[in-house]
CSV table of C-alpha atoms in Angstrom, one decimal:
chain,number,residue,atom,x,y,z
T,1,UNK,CA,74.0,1.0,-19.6
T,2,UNK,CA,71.3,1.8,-22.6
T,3,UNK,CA,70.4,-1.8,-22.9
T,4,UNK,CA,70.1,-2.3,-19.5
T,5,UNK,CA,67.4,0.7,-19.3
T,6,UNK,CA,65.9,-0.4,-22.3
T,7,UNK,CA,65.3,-4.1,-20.6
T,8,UNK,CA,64.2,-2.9,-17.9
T,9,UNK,CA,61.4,-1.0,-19.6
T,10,UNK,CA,60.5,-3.4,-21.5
T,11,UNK,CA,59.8,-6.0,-18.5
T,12,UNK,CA,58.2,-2.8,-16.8
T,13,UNK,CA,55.9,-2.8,-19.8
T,14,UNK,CA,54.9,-6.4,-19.8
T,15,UNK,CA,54.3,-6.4,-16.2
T,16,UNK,CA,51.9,-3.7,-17.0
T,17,UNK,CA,50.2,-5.3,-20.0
T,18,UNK,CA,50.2,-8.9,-18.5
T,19,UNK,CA,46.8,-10.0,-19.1
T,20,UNK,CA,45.2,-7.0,-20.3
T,21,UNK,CA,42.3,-6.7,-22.9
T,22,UNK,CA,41.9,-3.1,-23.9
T,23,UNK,CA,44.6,-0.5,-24.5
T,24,UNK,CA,42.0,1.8,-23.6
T,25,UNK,CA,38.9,0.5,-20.8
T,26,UNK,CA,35.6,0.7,-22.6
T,27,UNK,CA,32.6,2.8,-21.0
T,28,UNK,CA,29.9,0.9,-19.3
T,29,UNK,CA,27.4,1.9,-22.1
T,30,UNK,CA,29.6,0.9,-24.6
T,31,UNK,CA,29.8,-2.7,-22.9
T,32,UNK,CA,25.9,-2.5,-22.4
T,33,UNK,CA,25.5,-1.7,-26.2
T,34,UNK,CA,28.0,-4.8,-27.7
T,35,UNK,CA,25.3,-6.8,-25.0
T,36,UNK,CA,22.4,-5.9,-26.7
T,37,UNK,CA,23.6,-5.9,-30.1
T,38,UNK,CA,24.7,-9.9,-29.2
T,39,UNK,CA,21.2,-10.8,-28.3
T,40,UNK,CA,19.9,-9.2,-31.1
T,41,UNK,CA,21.9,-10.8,-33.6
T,42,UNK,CA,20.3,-14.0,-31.8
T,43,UNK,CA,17.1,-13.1,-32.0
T,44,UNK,CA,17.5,-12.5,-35.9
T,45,UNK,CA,19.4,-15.5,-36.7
T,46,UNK,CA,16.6,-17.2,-34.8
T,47,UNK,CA,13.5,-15.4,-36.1
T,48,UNK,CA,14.8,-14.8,-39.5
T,49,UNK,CA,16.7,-18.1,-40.2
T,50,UNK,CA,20.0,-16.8,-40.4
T,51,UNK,CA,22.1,-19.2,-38.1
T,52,UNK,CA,25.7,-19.4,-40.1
T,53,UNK,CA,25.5,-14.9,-41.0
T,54,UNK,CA,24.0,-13.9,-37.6
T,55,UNK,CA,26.5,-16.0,-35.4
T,56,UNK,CA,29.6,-15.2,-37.2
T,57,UNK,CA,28.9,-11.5,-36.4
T,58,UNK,CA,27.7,-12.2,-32.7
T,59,UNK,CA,31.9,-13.2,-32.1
T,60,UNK,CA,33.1,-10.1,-32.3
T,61,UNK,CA,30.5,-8.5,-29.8
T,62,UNK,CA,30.7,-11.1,-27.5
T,63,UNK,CA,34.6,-11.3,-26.9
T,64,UNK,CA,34.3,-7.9,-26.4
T,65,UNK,CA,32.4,-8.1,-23.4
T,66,UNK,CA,34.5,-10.8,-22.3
T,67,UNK,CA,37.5,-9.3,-22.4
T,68,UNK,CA,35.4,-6.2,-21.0
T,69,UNK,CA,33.6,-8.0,-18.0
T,70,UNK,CA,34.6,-12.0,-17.9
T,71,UNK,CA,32.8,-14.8,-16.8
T,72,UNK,CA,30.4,-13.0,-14.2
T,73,UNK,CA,28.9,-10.4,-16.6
T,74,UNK,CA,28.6,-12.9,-19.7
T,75,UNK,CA,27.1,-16.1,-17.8
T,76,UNK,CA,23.7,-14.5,-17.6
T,77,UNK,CA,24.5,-13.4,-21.2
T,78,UNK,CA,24.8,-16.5,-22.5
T,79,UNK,CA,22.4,-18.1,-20.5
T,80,UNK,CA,19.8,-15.7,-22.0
T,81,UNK,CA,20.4,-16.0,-25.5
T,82,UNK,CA,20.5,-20.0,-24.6
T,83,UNK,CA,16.8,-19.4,-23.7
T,84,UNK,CA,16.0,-17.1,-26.5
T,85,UNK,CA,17.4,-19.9,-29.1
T,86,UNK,CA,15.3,-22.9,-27.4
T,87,UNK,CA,12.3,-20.7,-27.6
T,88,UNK,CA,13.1,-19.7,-31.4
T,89,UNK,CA,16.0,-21.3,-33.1
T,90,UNK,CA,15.9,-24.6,-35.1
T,91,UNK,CA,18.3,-26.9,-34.0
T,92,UNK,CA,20.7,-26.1,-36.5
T,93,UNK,CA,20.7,-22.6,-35.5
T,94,UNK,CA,21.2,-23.5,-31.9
T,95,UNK,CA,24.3,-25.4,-32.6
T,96,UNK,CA,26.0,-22.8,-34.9
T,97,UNK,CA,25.5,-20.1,-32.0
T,98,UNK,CA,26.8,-22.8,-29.7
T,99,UNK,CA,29.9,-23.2,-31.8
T,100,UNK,CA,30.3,-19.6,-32.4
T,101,UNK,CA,30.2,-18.7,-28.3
T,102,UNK,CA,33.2,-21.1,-27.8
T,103,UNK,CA,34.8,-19.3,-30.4
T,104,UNK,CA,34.0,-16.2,-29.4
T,105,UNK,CA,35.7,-17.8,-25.4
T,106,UNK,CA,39.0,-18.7,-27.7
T,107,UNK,CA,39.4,-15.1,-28.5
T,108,UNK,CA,39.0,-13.5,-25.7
T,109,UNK,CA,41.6,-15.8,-23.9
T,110,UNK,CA,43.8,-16.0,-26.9
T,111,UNK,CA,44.2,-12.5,-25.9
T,112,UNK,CA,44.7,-12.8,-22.4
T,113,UNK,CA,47.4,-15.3,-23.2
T,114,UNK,CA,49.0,-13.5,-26.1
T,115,UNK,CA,48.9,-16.4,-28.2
T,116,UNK,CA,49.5,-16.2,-31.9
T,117,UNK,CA,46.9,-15.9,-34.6
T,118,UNK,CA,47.4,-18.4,-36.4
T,119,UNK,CA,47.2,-20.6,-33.5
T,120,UNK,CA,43.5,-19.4,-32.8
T,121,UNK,CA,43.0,-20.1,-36.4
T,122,UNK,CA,43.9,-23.6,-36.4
T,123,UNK,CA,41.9,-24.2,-32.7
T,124,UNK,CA,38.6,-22.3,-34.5
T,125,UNK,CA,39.0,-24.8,-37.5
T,126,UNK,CA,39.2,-27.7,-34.8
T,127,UNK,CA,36.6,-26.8,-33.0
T,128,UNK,CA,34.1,-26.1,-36.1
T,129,UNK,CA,34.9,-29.0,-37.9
T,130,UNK,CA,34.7,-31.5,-34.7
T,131,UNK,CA,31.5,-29.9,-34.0
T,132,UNK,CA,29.9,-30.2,-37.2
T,133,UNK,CA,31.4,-34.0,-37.8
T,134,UNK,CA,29.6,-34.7,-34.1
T,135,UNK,CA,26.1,-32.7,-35.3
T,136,UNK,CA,25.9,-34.3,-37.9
T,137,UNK,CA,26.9,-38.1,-36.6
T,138,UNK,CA,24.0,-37.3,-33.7
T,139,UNK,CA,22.0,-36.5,-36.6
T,140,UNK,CA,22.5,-39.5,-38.2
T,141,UNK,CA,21.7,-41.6,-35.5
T,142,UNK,CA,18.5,-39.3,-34.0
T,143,UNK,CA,16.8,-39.7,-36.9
T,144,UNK,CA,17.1,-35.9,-38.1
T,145,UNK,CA,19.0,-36.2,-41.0
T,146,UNK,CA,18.3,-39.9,-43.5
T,147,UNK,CA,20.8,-40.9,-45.8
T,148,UNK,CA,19.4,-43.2,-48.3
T,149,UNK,CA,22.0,-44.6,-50.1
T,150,UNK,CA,20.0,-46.0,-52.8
T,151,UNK,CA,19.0,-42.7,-53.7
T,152,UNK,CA,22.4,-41.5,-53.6
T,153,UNK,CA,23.2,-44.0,-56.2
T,154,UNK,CA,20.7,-43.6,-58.1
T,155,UNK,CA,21.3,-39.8,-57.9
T,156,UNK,CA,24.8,-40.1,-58.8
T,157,UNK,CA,24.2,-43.0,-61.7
T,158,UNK,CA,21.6,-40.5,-63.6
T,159,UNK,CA,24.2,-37.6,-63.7
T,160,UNK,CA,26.4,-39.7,-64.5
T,161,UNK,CA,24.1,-40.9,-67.8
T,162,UNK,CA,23.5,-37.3,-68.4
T,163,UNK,CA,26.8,-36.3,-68.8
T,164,UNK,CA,28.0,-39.0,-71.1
T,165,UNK,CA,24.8,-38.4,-73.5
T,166,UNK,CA,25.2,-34.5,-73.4
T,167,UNK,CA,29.2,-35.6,-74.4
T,168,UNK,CA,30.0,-38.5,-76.4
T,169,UNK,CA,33.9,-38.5,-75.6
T,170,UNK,CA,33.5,-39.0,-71.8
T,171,UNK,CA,34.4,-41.9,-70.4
T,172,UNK,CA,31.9,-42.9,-68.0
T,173,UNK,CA,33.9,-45.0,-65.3
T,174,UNK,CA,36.2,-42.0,-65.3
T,175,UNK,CA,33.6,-39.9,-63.9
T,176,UNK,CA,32.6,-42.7,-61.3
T,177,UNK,CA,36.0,-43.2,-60.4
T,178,UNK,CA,36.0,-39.2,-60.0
T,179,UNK,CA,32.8,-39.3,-57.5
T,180,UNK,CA,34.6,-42.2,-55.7
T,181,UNK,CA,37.6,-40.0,-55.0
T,182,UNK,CA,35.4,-37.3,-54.2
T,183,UNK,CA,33.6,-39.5,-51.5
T,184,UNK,CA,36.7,-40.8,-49.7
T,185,UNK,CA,38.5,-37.1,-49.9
T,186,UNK,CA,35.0,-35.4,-48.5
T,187,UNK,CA,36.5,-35.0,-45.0
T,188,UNK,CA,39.4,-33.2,-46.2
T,189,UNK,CA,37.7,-31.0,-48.7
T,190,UNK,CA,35.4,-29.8,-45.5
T,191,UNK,CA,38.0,-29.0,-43.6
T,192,UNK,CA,39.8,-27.0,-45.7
T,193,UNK,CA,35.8,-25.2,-46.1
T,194,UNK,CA,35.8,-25.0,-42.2
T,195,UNK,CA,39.8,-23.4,-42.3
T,196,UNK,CA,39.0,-20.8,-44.8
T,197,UNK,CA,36.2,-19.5,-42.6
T,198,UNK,CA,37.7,-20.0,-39.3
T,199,UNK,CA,40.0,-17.6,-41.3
T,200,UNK,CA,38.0,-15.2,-42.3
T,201,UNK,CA,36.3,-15.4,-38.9
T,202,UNK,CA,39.1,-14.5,-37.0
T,203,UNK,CA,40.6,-12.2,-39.2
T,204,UNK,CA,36.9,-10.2,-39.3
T,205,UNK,CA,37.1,-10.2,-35.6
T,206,UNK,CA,40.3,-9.7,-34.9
T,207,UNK,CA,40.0,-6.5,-37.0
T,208,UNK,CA,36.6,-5.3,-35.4
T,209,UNK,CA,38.4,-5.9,-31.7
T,210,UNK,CA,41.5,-3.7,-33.0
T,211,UNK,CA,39.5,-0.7,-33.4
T,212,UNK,CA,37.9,-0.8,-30.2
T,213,UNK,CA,41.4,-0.7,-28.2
T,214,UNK,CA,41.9,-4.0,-28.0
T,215,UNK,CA,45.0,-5.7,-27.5
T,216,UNK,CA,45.1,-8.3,-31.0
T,217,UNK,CA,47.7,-10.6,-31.9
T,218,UNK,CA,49.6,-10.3,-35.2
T,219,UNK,CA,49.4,-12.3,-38.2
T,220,UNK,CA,52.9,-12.8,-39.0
T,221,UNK,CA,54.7,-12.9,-42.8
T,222,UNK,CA,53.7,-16.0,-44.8
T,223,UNK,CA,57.4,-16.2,-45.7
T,224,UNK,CA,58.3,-16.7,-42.1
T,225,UNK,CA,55.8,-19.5,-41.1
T,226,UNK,CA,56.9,-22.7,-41.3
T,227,UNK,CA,56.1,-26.3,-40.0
T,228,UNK,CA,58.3,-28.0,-37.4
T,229,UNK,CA,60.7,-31.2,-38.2
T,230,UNK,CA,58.3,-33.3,-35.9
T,231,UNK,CA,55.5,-32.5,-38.8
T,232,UNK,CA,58.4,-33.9,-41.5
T,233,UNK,CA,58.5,-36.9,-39.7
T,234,UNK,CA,55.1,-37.5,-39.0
T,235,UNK,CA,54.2,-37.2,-42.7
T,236,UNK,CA,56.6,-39.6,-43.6
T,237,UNK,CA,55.0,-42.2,-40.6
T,238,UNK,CA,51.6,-41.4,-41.7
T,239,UNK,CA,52.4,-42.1,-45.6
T,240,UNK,CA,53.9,-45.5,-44.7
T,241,UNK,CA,51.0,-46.4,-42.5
T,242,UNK,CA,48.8,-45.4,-45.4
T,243,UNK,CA,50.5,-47.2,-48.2
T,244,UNK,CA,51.1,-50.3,-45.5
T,245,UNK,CA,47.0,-50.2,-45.2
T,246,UNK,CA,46.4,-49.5,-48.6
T,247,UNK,CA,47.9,-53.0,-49.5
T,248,UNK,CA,46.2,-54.7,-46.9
T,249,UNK,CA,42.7,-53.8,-47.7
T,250,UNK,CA,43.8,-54.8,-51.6
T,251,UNK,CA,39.9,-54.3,-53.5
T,252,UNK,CA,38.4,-53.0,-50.5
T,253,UNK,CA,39.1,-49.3,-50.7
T,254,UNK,CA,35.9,-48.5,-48.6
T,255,UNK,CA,37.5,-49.5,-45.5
T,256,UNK,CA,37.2,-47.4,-42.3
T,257,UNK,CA,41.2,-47.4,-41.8
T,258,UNK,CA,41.9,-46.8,-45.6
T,259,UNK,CA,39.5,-43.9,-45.9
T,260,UNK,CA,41.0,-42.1,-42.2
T,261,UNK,CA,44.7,-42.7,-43.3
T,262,UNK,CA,43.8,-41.1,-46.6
T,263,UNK,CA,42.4,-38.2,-45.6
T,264,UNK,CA,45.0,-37.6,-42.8
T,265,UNK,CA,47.8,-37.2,-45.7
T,266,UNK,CA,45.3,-35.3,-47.6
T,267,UNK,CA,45.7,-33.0,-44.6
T,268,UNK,CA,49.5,-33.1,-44.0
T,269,UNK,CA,49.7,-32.7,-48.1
T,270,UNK,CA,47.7,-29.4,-47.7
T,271,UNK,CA,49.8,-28.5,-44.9
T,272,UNK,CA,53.3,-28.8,-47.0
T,273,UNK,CA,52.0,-27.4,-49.8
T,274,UNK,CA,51.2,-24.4,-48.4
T,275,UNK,CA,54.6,-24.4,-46.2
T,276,UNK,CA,56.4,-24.9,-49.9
T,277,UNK,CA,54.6,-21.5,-50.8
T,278,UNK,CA,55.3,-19.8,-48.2
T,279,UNK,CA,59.4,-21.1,-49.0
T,280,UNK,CA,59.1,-19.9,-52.4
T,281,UNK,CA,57.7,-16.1,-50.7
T,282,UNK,CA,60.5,-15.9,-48.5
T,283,UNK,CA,63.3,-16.6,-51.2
T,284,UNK,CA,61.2,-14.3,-53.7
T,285,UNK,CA,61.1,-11.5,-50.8
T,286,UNK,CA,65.1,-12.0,-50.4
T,287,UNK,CA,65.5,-11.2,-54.4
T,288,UNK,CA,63.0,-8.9,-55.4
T,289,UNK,CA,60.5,-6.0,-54.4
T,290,UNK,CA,58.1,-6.7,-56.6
T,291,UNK,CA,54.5,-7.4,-55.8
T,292,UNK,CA,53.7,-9.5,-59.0
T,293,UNK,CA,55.5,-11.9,-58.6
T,294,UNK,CA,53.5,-13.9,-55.8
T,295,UNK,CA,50.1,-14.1,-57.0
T,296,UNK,CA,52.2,-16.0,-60.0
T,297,UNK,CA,53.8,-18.0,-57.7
T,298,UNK,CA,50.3,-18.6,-56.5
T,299,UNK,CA,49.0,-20.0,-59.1
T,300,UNK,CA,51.6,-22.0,-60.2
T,301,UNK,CA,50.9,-23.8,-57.2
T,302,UNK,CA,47.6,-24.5,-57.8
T,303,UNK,CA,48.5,-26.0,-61.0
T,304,UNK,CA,51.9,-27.9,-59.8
T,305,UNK,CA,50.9,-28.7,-56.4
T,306,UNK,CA,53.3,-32.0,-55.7
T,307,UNK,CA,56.2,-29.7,-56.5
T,308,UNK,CA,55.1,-27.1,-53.4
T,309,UNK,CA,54.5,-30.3,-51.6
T,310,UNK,CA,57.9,-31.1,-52.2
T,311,UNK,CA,59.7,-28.2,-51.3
T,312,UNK,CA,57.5,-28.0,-48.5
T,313,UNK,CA,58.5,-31.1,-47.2
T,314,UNK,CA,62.4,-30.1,-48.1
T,315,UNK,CA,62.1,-27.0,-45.8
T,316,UNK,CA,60.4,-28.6,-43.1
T,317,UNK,CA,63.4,-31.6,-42.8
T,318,UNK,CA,66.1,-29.5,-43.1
T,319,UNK,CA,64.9,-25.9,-42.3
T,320,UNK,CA,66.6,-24.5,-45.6
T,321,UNK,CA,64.7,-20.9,-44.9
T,322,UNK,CA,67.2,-21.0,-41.3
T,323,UNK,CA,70.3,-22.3,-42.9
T,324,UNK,CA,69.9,-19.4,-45.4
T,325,UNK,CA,69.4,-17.0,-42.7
T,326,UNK,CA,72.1,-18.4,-40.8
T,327,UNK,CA,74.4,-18.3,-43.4
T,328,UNK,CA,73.8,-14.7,-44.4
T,329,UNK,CA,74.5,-13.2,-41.5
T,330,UNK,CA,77.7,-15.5,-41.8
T,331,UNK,CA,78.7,-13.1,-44.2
């Protein structure tokens, strides 16, 4: 008879919170206030040539009045501070507003929907880093950024001389192999730039909202996250197309193919890596209390990565975190 109540009041309470915002409904002033403290932050990012700062404050205040109004109150919002940042802004500028706003749309309805945080972590480092890859293609082809690659060469060739007369004991196509990695891996090494900040972006906002009343989804344990046996899978089809590619192109490790395959399992690596820390948290959470213990484990990570990768990938086949669960409360 108890659980019965107790369902009950629990699909009484989603019923009630279905789609809700705000624990507590803001004032009109309030709303007005977050309003005029998102233009300003437009008009300073514009006027003072602070695009990436001023824009990763305006989220917060304009997913407030989302969630607070909707659509027909923050239309003429955003419309105005669209005519502010053509009047003022640099281009630059008006595409890292433009980015932020859909961001600061993903909140709000990541709220409405009760979706997870991590989830509107992953979508913000989409969205960034497909933006950024397109601003910067356009870029390319409008003229507004040049990319001269003899200069590059001759950039990176006079470093390169530097280094080896400054030290001796360098070998110098060791260092040009290293700037040749570095080129193929760039798209990798910004998107793990663009995660970390879509991280700290959310987490910031996220944390503003939730003292304003605001209904915010939880970041859950690292020791309970983990990646689906479809990922598993997929990083073994991926390695195979990339080794399969790899010996096709044979000298020619420039190619368009090579390079994407490359930096796709540079992505799925990441992605176990961090899945074989979060293993080791969950088994170090089972034995012990203590908090030193991870920031070792931590850093043993950084320095034995393929090993993370490894258990990683171990988990992720055959979900050894669940059998261990399973198999506890076995006994």
């Amino acid at each position: 008879m108890d659980n019965n109540i107790s369902k009950i009041i629990n699909q009484e309470l989603k019923k009630l919170m279905k789609k809700k915002f705000f624990f507590k409904q803001p004032s009109d002033k309030k709303i007005l206030a977050y309003s005029g403290g998102f233009l300003l932050l437009i008009l300073l990012g514009s006027l003072l040539n602070l695009g990436i700062l001023t824009a990763f404050l305006s989220v917060f205040p304009l997913a407030y009045v989302f969630g607070a109004k909707g659509w027909r109150y923050c239309l003429p919002l955003v419309i105005i501070a669209g005519g502010i940042l053509v009047l003022f802004a640099s281009p630059t500028i008006i595409f890292w507003f433009g980015i932020h706003m859909i961001v600061a749309y993903m909140v709000y309805k990541t709220i409405i929907l009760r979706r997870s945080k991590m989830l509107l972590t992953a979508a913000t480092s989409v969205v960034i880093f497909t933006g950024l890859a397109l601003y910067i293609f356009l870029s390319i082809k409008m003229g507004i950024i040049t990319i001269d690659r003899t200069q590059i060469l001759d950039f990176i060739n006079s470093y390169v001389n530097s280094m080896v007369e400054m030290n001796q004991g360098v070998d110098k196509n060791m260092v040009l192999e290293s700037f040749s990695s570095l080129q193929k891996s760039f798209p990798v090494t910004l998107f793990i730039m663009v995660f970390v900040y879509s991280l700290v972006l959310v987490h910031y906002t996220l944390s503003m909202l939730g003292r304003e009343f605001v209904i915010i989804p939880v970041f859950p344990m690292f020791s309970r996250v983990m990646l689906s046996q479809k990922s598993g899978y997929a990083y073994i089809v991926v390695t195979l197309i990339t080794f399969l590619i790899e010996m096709e192109a044979g000298g020619n490790t420039y190619s368009f193919w090579n390079i994407l395959f490359q930096n796709i399992t540079g992505v799925l690596s990441l992605a176990f890596i961090l899945n074989g820390l979060f293993t080791a948290f969950f088994f170090i959470e089972e034995k012990t209390k203590s908090n030193i213990v991870k920031p070792v484990v931590f850093v043993l990570m950084l320095i034995f990565s393929p090993i993370f990768e490894l258990l990683g990938f171990i988990d992720c086949v055959f979900k050894i975190r669940e059998g261990y669960i399973i198999i506890k409360k076995g006994r």
